[in-house]
C-alpha atoms as a printed R data frame, in Angstrom:
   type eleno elety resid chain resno       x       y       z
1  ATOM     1    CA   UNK     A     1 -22.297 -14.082   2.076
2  ATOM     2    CA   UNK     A     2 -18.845 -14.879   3.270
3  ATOM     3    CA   UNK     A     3 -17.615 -13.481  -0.415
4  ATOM     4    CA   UNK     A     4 -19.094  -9.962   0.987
5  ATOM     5    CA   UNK     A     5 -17.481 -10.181   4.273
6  ATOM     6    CA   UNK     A     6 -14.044 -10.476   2.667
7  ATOM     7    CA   UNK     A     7 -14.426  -7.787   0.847
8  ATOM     8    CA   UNK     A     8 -15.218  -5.428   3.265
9  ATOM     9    CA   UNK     A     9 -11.094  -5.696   5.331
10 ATOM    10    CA   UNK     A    10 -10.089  -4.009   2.088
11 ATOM    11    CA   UNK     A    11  -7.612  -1.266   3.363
12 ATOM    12    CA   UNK     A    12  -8.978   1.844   2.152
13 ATOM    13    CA   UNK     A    13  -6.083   5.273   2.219
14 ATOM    14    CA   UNK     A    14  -6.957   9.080   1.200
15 ATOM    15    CA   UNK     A    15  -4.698  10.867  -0.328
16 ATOM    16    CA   UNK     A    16  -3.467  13.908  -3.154
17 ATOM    17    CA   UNK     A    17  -2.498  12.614  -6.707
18 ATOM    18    CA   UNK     A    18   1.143  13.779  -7.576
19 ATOM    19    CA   UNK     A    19   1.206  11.961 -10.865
20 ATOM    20    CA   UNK     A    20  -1.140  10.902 -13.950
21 ATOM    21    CA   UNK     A    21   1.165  10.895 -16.534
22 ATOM    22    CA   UNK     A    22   0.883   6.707 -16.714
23 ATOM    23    CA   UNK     A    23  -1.932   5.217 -19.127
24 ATOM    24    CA   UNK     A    24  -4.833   3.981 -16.623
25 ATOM    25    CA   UNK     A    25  -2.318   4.762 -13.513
26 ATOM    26    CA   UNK     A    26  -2.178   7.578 -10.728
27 ATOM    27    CA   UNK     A    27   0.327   7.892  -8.213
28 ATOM    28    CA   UNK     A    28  -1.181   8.981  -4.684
29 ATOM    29    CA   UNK     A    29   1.130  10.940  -1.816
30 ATOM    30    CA   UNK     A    30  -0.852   9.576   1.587
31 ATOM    31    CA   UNK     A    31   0.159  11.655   4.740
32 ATOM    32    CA   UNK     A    32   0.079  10.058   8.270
33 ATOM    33    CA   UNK     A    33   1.253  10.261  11.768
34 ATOM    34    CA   UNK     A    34   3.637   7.732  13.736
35 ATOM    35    CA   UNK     A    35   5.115   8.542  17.023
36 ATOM    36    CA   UNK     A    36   8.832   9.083  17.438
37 ATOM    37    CA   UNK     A    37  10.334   6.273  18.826
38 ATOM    38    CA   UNK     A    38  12.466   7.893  21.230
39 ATOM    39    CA   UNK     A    39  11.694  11.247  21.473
40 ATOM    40    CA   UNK     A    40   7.464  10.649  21.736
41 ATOM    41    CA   UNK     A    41   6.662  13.027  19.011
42 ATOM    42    CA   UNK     A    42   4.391  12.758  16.393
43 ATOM    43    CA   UNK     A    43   6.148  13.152  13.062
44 ATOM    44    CA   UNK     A    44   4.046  13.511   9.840
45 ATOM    45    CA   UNK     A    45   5.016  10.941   7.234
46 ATOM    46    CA   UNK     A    46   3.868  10.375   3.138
47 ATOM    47    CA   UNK     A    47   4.160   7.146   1.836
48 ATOM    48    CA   UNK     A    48   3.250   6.837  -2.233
49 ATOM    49    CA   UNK     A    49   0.821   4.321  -3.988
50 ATOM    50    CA   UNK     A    50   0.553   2.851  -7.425
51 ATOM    51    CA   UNK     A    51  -3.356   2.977  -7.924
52 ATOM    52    CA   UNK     A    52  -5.340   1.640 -10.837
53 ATOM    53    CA   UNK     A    53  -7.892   4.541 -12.489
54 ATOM    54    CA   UNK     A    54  -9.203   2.533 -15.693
55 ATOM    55    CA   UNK     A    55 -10.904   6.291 -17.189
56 ATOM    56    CA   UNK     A    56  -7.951   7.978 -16.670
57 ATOM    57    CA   UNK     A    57 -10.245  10.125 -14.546
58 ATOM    58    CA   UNK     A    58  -7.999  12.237 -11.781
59 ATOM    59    CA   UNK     A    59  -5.799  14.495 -12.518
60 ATOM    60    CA   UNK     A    60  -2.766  16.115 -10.326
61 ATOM    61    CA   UNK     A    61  -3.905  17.687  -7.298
62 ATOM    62    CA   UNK     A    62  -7.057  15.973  -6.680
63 ATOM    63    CA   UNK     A    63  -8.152  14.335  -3.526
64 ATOM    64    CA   UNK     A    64  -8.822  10.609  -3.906
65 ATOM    65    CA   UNK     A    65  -9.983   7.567  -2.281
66 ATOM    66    CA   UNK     A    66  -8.153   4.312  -3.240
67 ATOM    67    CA   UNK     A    67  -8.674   0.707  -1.799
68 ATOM    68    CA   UNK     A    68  -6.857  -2.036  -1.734
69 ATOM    69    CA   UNK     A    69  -6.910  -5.141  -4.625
70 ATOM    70    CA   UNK     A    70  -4.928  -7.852  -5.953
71 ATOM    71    CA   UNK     A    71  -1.671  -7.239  -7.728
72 ATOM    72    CA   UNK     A    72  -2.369  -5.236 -10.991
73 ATOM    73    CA   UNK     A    73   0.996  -5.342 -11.840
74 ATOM    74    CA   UNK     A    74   4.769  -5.267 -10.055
75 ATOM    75    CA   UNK     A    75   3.968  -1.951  -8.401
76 ATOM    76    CA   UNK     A    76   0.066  -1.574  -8.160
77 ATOM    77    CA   UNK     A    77  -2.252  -2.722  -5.520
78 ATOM    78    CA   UNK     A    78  -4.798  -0.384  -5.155
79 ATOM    79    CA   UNK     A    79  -7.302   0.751  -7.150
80 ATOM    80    CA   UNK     A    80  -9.248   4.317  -7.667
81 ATOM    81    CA   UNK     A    81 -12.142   4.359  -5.706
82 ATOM    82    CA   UNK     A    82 -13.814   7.581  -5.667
83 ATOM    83    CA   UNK     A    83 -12.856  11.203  -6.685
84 ATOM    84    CA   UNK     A    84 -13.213  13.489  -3.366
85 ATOM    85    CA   UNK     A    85 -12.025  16.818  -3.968
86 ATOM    86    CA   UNK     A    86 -11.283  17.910  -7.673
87 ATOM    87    CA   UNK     A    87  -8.187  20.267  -7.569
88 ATOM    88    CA   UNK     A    88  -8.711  24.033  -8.063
């Protein structure tokens, strides 16, 4: 029970894959907003994630879901959850 609980704080982030050419690795771009600290605006930021995708699965330009897991190796912690959008 307490096992399940854990689990569920997993960080979960949505983003585009920019990169598949690794063996069993994607690399995700994942947009977001953070306020300006001086000037109050909302600027639009991408930070980029190492994510484990064991069936080599997504390709570049697809929309994915990735959550969070324990070190894979020196750059990935997150693994491939769920294919959203397939790329045109």
């Amino acid at each position: 029970m307490v096992q399940m609980e854990k689990r569920n704080l997993r960080k979960t982030r949505t983003g585009v894959v920019i990169s598949n050419k690794m063996d069993k690795t994607i690399v995700i771009a994942a947009k977001f907003k953070e306020m300006h600290p001086i000037y109050g605006k909302f600027v639009q930021k991408t930070k980029k994630y190492h994510a484990h995708d064991e069936k080599n699965e997504a390709n570049v330009g697809d929309t994915v879901l990735i959550m969070e897991t324990r070190p894979l190796s020196k750059t990935k912690r997150w693994r491939l959850v769920q294919i959203i959008e397939k790329a045109k």
